[in-house]
mmCIF file of C-alpha atoms and ligand atoms in Angstrom:
data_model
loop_
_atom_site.group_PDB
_atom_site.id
_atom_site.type_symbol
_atom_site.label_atom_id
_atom_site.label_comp_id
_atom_site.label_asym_id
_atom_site.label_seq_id
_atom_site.Cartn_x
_atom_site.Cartn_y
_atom_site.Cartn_z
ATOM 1 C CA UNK Q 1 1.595 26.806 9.961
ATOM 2 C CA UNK Q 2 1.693 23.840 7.411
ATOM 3 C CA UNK Q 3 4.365 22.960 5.147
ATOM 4 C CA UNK Q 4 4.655 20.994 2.339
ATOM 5 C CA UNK Q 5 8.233 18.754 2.161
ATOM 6 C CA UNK Q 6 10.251 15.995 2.698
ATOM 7 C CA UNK Q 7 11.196 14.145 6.375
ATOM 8 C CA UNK Q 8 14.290 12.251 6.474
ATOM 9 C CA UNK Q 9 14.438 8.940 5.571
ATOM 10 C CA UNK Q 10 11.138 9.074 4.137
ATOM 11 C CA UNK Q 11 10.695 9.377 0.259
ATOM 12 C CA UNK Q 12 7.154 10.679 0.202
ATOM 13 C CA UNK Q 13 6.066 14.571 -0.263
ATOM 14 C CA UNK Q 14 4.110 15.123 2.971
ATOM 15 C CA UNK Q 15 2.406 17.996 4.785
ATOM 16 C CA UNK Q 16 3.857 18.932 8.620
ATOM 17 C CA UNK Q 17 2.975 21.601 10.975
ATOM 18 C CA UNK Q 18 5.958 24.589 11.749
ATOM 19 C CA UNK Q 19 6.038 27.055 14.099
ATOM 20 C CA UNK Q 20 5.147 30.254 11.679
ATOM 21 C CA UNK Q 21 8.089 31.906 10.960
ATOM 22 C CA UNK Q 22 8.825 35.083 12.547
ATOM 23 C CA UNK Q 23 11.010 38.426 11.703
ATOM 24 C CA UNK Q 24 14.085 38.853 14.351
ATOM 25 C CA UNK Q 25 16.561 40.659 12.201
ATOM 26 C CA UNK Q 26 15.491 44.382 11.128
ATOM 27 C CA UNK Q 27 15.979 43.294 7.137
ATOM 28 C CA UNK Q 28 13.522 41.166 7.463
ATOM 29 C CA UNK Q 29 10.418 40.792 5.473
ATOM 30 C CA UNK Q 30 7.265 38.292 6.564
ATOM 31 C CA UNK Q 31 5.746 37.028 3.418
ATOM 32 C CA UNK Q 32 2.395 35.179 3.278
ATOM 33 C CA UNK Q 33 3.381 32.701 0.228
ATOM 34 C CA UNK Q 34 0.663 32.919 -2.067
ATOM 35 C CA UNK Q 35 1.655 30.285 -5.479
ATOM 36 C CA UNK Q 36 4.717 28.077 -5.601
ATOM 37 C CA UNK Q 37 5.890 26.560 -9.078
ATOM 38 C CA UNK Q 38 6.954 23.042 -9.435
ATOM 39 C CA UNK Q 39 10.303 22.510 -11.870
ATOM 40 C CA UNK Q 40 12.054 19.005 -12.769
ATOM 41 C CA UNK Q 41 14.589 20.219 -9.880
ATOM 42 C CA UNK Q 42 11.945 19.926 -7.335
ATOM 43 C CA UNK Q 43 11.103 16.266 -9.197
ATOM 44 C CA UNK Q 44 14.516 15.523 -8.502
ATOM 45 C CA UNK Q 45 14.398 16.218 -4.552
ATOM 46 C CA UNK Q 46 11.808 13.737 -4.263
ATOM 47 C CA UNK Q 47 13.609 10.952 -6.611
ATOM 48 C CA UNK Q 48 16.553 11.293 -5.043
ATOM 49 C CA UNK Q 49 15.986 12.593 -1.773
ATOM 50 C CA UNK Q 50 16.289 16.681 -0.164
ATOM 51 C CA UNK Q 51 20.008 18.023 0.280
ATOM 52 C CA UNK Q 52 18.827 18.661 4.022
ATOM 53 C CA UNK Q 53 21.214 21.146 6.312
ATOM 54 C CA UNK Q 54 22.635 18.349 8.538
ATOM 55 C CA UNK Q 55 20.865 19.382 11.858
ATOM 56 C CA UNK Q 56 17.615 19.255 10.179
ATOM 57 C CA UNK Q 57 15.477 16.150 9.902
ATOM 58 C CA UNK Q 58 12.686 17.832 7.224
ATOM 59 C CA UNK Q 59 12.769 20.196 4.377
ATOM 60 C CA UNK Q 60 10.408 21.973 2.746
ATOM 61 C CA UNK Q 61 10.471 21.885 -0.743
ATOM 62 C CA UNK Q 62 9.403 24.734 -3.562
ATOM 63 C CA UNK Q 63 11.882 27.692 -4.930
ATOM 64 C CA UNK Q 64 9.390 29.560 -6.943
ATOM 65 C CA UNK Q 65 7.500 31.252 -4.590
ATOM 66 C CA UNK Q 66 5.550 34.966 -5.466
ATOM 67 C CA UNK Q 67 3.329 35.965 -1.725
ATOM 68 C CA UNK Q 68 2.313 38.947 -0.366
ATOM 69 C CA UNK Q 69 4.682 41.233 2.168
ATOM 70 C CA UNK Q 70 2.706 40.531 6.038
ATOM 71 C CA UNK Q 71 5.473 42.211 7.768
ATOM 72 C CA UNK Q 72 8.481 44.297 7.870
ATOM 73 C CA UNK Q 73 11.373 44.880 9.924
ATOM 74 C CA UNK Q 74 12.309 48.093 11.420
ATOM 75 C CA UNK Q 75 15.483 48.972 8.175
ATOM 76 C CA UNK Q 76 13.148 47.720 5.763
ATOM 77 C CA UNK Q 77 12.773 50.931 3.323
ATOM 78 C CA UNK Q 78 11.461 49.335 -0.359
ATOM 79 C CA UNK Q 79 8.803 47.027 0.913
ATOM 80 C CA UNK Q 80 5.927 47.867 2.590
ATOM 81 C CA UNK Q 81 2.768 45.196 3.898
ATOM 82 C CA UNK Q 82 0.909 44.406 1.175
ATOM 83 C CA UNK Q 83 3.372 44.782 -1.483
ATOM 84 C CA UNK Q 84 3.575 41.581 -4.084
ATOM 85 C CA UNK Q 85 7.154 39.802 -4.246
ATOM 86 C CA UNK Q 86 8.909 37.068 -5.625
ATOM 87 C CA UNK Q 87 11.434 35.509 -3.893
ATOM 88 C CA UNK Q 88 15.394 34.557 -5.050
ATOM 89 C CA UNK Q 89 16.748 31.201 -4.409
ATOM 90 C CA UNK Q 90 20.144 31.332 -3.289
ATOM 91 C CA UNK Q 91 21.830 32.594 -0.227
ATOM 92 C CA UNK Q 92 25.611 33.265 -0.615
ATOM 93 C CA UNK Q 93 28.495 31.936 0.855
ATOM 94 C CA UNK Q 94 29.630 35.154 2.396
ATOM 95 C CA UNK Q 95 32.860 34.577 1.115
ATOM 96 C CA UNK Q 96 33.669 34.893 -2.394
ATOM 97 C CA UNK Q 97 33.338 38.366 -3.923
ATOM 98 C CA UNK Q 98 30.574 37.084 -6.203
ATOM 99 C CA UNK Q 99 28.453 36.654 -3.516
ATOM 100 C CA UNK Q 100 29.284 39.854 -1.429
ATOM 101 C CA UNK Q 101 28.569 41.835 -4.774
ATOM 102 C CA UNK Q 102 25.638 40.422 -5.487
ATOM 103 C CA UNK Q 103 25.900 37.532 -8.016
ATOM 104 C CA UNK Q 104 25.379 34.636 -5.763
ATOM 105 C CA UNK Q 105 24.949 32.784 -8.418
ATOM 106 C CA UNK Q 106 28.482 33.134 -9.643
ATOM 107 C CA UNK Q 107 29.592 31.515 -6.376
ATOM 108 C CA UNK Q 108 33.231 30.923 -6.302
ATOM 109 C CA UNK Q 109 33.258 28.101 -3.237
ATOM 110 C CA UNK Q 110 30.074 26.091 -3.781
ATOM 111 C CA UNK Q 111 29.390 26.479 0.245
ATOM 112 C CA UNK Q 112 26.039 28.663 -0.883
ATOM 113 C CA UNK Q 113 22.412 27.280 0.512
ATOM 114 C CA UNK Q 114 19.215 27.474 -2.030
ATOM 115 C CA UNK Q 115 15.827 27.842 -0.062
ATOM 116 C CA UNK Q 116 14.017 24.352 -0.911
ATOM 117 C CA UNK Q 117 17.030 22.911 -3.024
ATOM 118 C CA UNK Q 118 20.173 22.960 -0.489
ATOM 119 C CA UNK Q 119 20.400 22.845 3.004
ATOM 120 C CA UNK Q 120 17.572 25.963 3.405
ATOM 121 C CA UNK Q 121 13.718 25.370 3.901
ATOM 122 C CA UNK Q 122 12.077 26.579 0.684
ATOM 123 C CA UNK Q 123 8.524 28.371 0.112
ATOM 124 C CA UNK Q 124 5.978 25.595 0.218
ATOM 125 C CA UNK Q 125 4.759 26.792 3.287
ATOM 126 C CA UNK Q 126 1.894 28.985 4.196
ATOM 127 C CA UNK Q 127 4.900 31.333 5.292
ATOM 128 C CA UNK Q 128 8.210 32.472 4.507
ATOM 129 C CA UNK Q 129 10.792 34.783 5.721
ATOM 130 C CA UNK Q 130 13.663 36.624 4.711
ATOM 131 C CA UNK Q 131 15.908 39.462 4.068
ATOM 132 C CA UNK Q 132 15.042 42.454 2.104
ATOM 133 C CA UNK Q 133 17.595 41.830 -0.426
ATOM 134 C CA UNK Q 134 15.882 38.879 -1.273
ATOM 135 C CA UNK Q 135 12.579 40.268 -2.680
ATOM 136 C CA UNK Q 136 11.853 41.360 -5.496
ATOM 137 C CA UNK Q 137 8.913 43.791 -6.404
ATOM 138 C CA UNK Q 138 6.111 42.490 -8.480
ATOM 139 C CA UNK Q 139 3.674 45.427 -10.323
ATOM 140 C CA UNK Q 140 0.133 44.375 -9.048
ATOM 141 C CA UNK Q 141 -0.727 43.723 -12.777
ATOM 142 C CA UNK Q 142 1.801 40.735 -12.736
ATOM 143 C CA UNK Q 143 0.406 39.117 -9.832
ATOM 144 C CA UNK Q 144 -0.885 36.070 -11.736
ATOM 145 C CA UNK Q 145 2.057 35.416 -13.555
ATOM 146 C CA UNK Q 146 4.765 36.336 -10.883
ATOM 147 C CA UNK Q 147 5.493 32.929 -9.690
ATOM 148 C CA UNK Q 148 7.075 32.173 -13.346
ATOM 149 C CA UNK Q 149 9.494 34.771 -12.185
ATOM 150 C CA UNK Q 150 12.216 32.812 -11.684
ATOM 151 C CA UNK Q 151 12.166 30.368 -14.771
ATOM 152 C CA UNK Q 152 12.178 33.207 -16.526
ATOM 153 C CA UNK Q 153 15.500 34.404 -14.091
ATOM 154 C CA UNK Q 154 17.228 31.678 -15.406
ATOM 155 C CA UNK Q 155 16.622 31.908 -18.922
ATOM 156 C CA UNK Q 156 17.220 35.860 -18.663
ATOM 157 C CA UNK Q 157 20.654 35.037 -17.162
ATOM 158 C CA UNK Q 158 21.463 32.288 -19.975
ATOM 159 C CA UNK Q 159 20.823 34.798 -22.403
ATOM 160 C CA UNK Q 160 22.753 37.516 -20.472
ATOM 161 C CA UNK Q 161 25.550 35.165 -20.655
ATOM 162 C CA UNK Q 162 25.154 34.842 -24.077
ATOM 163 C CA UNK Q 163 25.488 38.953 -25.076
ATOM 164 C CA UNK Q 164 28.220 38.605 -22.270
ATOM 165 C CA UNK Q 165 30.401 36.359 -24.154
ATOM 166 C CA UNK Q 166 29.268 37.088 -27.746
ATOM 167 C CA UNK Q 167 30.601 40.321 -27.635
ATOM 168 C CA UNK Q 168 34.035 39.233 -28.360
ATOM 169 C CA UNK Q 169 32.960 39.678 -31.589
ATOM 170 C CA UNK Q 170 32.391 42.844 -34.016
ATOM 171 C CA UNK Q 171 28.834 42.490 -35.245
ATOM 172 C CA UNK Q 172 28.515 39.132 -37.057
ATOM 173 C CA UNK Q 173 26.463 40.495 -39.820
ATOM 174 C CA UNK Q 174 26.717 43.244 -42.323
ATOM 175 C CA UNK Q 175 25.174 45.681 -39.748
ATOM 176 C CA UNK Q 176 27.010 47.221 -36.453
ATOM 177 C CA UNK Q 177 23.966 47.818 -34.581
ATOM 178 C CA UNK Q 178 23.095 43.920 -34.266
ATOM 179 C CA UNK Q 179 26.210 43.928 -32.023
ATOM 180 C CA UNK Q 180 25.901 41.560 -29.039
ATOM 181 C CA UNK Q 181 26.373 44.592 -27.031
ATOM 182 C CA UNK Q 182 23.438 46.547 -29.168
ATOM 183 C CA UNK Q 183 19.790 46.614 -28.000
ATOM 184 C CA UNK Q 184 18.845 45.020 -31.196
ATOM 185 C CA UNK Q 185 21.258 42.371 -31.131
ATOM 186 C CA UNK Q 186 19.103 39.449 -31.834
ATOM 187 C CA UNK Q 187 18.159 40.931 -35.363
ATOM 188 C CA UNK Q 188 20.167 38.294 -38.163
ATOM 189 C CA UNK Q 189 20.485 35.372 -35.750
ATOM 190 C CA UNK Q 190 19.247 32.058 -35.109
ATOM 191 C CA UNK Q 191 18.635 30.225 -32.424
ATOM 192 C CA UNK Q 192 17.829 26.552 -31.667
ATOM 193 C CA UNK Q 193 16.751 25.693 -28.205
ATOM 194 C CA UNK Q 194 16.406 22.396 -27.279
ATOM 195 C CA UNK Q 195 13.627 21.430 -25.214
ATOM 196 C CA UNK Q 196 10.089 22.498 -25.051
ATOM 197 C CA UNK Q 197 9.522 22.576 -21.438
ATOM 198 C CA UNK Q 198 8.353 25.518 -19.469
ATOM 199 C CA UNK Q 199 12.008 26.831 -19.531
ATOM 200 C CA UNK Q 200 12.898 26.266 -22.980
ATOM 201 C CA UNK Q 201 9.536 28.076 -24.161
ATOM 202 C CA UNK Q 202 10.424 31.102 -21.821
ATOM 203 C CA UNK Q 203 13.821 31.179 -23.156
ATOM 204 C CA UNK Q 204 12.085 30.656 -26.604
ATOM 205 C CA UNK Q 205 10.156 33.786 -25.893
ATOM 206 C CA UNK Q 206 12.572 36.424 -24.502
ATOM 207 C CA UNK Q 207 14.759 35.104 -27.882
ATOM 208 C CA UNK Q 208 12.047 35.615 -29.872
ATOM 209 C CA UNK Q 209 11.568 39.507 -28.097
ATOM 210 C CA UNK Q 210 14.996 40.132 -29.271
ATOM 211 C CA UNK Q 211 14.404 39.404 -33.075
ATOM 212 C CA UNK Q 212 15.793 36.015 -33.117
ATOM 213 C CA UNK Q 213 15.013 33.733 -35.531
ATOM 214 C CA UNK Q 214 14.096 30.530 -33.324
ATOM 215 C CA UNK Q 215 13.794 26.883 -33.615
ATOM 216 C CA UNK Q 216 12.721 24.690 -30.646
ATOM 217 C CA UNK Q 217 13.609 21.007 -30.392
ATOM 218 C CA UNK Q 218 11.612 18.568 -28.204
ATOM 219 C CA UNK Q 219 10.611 14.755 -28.480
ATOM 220 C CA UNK Q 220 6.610 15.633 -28.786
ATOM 221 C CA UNK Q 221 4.633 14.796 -31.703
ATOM 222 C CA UNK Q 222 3.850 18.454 -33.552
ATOM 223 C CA UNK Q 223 -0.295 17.929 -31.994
ATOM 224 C CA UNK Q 224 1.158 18.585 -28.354
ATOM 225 C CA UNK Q 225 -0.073 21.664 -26.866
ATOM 226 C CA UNK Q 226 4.088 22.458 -26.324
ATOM 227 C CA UNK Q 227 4.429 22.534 -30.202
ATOM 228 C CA UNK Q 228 1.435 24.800 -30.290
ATOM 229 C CA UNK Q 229 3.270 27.164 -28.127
ATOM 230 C CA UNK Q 230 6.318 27.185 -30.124
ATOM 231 C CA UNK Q 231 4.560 27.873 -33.305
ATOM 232 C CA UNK Q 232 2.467 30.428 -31.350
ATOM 233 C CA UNK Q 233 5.264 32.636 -30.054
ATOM 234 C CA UNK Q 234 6.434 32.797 -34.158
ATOM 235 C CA UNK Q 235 8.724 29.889 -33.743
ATOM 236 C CA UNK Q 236 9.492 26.956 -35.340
ATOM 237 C CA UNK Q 237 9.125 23.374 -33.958
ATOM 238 C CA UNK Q 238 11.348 20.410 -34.753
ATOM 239 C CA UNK Q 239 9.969 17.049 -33.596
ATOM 240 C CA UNK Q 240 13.704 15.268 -33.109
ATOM 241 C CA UNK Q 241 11.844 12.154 -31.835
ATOM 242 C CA UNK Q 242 13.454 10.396 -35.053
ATOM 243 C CA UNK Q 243 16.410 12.439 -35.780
ATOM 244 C CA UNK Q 244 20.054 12.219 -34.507
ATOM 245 C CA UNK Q 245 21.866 15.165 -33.038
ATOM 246 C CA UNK Q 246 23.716 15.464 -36.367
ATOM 247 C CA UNK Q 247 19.894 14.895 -38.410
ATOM 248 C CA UNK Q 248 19.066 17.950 -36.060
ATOM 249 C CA UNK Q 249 21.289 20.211 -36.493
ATOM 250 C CA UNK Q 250 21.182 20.038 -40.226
ATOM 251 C CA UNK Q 251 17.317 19.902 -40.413
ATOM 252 C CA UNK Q 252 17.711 23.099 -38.833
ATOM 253 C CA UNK Q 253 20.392 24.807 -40.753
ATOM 254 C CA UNK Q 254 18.084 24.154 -44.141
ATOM 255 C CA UNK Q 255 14.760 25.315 -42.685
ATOM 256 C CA UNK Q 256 16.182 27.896 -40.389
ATOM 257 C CA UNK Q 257 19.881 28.390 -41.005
ATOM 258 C CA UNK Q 258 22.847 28.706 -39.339
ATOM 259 C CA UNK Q 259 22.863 28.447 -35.770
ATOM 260 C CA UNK Q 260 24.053 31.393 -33.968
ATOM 261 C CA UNK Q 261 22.835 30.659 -30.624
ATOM 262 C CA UNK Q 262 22.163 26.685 -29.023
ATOM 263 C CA UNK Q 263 20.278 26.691 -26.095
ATOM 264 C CA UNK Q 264 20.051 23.580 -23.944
ATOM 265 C CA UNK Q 265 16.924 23.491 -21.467
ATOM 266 C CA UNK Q 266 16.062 19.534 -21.672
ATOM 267 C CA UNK Q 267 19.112 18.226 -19.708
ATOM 268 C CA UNK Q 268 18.591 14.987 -21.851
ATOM 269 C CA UNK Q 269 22.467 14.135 -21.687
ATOM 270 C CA UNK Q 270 23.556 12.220 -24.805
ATOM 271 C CA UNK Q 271 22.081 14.807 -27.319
ATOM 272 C CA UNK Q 272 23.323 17.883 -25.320
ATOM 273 C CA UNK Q 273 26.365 16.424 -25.220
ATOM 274 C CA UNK Q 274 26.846 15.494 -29.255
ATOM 275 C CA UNK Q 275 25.136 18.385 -30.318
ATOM 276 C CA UNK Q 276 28.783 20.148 -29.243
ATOM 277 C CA UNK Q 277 30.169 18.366 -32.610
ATOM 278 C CA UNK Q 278 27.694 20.036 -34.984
ATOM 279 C CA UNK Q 279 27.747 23.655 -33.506
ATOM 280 C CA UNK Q 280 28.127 26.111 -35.992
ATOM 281 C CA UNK Q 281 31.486 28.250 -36.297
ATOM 282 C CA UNK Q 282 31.773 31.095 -33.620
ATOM 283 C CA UNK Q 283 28.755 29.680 -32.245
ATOM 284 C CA UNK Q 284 27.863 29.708 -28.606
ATOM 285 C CA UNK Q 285 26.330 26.700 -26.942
ATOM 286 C CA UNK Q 286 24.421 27.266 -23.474
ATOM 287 C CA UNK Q 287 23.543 24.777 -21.285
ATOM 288 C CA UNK Q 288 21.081 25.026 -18.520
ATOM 289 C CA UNK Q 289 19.620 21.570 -18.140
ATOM 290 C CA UNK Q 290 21.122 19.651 -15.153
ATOM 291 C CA UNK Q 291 20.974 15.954 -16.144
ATOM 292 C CA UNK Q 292 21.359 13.346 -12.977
ATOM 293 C CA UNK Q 293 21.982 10.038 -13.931
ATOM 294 C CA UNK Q 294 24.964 8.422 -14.741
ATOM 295 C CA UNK Q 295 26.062 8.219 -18.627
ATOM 296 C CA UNK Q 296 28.707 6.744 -20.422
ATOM 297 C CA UNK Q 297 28.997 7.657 -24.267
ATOM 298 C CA UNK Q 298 31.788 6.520 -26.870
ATOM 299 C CA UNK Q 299 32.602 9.751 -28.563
ATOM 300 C CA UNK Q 300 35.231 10.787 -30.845
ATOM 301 C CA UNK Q 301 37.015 13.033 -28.670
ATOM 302 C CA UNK Q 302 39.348 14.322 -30.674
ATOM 303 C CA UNK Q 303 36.822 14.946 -33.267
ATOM 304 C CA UNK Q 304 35.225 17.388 -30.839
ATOM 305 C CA UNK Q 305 37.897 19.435 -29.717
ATOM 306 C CA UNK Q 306 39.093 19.832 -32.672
ATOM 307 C CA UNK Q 307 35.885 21.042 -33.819
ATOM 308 C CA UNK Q 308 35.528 23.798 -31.218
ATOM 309 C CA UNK Q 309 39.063 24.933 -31.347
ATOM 310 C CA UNK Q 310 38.870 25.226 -35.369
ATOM 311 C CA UNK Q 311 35.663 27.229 -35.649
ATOM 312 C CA UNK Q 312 35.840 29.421 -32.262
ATOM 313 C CA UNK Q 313 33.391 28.080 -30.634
ATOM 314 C CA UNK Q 314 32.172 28.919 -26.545
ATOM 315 C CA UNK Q 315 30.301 25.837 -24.440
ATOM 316 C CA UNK Q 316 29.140 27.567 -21.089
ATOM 317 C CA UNK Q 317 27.175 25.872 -18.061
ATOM 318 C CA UNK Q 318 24.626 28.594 -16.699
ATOM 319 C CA UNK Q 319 23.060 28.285 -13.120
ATOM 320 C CA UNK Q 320 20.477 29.964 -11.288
ATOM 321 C CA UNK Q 321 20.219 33.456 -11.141
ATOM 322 C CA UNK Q 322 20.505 36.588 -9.206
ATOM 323 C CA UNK Q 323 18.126 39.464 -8.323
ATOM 324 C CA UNK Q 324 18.877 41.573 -11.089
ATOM 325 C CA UNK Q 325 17.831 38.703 -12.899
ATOM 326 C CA UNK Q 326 14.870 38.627 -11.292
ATOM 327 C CA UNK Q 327 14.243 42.233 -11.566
ATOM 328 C CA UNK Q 328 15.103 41.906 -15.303
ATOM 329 C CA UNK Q 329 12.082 39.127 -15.922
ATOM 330 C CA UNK Q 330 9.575 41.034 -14.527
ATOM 331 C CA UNK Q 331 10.043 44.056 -16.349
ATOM 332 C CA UNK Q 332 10.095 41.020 -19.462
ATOM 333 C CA UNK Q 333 7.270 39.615 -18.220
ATOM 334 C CA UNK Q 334 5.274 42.518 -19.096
ATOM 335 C CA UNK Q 335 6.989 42.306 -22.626
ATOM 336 C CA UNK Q 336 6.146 38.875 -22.900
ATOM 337 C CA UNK Q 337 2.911 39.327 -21.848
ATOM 338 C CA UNK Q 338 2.096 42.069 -24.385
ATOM 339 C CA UNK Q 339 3.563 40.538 -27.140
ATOM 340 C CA UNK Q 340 2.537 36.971 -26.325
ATOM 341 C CA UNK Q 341 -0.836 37.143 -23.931
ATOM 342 C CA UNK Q 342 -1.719 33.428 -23.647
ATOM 343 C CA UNK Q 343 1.722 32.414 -23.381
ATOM 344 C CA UNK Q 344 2.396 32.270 -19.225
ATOM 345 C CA UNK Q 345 -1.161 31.158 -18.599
ATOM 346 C CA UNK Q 346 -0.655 28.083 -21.319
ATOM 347 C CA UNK Q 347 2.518 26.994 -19.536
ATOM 348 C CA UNK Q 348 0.506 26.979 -16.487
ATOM 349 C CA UNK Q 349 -1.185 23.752 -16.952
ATOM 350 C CA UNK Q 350 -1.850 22.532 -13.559
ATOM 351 C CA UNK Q 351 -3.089 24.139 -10.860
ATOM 352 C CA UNK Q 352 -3.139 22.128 -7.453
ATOM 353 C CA UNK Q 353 -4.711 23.337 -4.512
ATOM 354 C CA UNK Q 354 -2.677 22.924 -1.155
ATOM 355 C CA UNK Q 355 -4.885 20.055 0.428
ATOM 356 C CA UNK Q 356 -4.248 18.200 -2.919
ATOM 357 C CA UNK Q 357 -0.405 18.282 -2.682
ATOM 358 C CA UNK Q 358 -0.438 15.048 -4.079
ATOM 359 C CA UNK Q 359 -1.264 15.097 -7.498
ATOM 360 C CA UNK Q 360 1.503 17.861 -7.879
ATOM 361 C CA UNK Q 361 3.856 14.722 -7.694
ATOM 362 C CA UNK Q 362 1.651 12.175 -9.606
ATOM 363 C CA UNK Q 363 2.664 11.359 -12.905
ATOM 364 C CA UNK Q 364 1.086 14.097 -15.793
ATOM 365 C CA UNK Q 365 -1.232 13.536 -18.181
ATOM 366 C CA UNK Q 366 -0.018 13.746 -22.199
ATOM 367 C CA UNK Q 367 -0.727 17.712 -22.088
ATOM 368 C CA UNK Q 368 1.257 18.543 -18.700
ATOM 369 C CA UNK Q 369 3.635 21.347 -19.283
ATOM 370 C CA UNK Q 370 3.889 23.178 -15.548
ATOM 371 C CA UNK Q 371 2.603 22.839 -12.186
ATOM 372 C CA UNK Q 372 1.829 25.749 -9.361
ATOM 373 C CA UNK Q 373 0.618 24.882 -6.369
ATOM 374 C CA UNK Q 374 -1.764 27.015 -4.856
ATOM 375 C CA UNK Q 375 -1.038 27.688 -1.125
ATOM 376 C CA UNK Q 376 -3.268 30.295 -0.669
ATOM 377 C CA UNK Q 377 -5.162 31.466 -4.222
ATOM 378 C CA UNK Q 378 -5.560 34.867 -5.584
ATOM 379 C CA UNK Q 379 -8.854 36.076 -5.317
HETATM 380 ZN ZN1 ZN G 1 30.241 32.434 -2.788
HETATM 381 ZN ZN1 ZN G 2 22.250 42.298 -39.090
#
């Protein structure tokens, strides 16, 4: 079968022929990949080179895969050929109780693999297979949309985190039922989420589900089809391309308030990193972005401890995701969908077809928001 990846030593994305996987375990599942999404961590494998397993000399790339089931193996009971699935990224360590209950993602040793990230072949590849535990359903209806499942994983688990951790408090407004803890918990709070990519306008969108009054920052002029989408989803959109992290944060507490809820998707460094010093009190600040580059700022450090000590304040780091992530964006999904119709399909800017790998990892044009690649299209 081909495969779309990386060889070692090499720094271009290439196409290679694999042996098509096959199922040798009995909680296995063959899965004929259909669409593969493109995020700024596959960007990074190229730039600076696949985390290969150390007895491997290629990797294919890709972690958002959705395909259809080929195959089963013989324990396989919730699957059956045919059936749509998307597929997790991480495999445990084995180890830690996080990962032998589930939460991979909460791995306590780091010695976990990610298919097409770390030290696992990922999805770009005409097939894939796995374990049973490792798909996750997709209603037919969702097909199209499925292989956004897992940016919207990760900003389900942010916000997860976010209700997690929040709920140290009594409700945080005069009533009880917009607890963290509540079902309409979002109702009297604002959020600002910073960046306007395709996971900061998901997380923008399950926010805005939940009642919560939204702002999203990005460096685009307000004419870029990103902006659109933030005004769109009943948001509202703060060009920061001339403001400071301090300008920010009070542009927003005038035209939206104070900010209950920061939510960091751009991984731009410097302003992720200041933004800390103008976080509201008892505010939670969560960052998802994963910046690479070295940076050195001159900060006032004792300014900003101070600051978060004083007014109560919680910075968390949040990481991939696990299935019950997964399972909880596609029943969102269809939320999102209802509520927001044109959203998914606007993110979707580009769609490459397999033979034209390529211009997946070309540089975008002024209205690129998301790439899939389309291994094998829907009809
Ligand atoms: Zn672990
Ligand atoms: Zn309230």
């Amino acid at each position: 079968m081909r495969a779309i990846g990386l060889v070692r030593g090499e720094n271009s994305v290439q196409t290679f022929d694999l042996p098509k996987p096959e199922i040798t375990q009995p909680d296995e599942v063959l899965v004929r990949i259909k669409e593969v999404g493109l995020d700024g961590t596959d960007y990074n494998v190229v730039r600076y080179g696949p985390d290969m397993a150390p007895d491997k000399n290629r990797m294919v790339m890709g972690h958002e895969a959705v395909g259809i089931v080929e195959d089963i193996g013989g324990d396989v009971k919730s699957l059956v050929p045919g059936d749509i699935v998307s597929i997790t990224v991480r495999r445990g360590c084995g180890i830690c109780h996080p990962c032998l209950h589930n939460q991979s993602d909460m791995c306590m040793t780091g010695l976990f693999k990610e298919r097409g990230i770390h030290k696992l072949d990922g999805f770009l590849s005409e097939y894939a297979v796995d374990q049973e535990q490792y798909m996750v359903k997709v209603p037919r209806e969702m097909k199209h949309l499925a292989v956004l499942t897992e940016p919207v994983s990760i900003a389900e688990k942010g916000i997860d985190q976010i209700r997690i951790i929040q709920s140290r408090f009594p409700w945080t407004c005069p009533h009880p039922e917009h607890d963290f803890k509540s079902p309409d918990w979002g109702n009297c709070k604002t959020g600002l989420v910073v960046g306007a990519g395709p996971l900061g306008l998901l997380a923008a969108s399950l926010l805005r589900l939940a009642q919560v009054n939204i702002m999203v920052a990005d460096i685009v002029p307000d004419s870029h089809p990103k902006a659109g989408l933030v005004n769109y989803l009943g948001a509202k959109y703060v060009d920061t391309s001339d403001k400071s992290p301090r300008e920010l944060m009070e542009y927003c507490e005038v035209h939206g308030g104070s900010v209950d809820i920061l939510f960091e998707a751009s991984g731009a460094a410097s302003t992720a990193l200041q933004l800390i010093s103008y976080m509201a009190r008892s505010s939670i600040y969560i960052m998802t972005g994963i910046p690479r580059d070295e940076l050195n700022l001159n900060i006032d450090a004792g300014q900003v401890i101070r600051h978060m000590v004083k007014n109560n304040e919680v910075v968390v780091g949040s990481v991939n995701s696990n299935r019950s992530h997964f399972e909880k964006a596609l029943l969102q999904m269809t939320r999102i969908n209802l509520e927001f119709p044109e959203l998914c399909q606007k993110i979707l800017t580009d769609r490459v077809k397999f033979n034209d790998f390529q211009e997946a990892f070309t540089p975008k044009g002024p209205k690129f928001i998301k790439t899939v690649i389309e291994v094998d299209p829907w009809d």
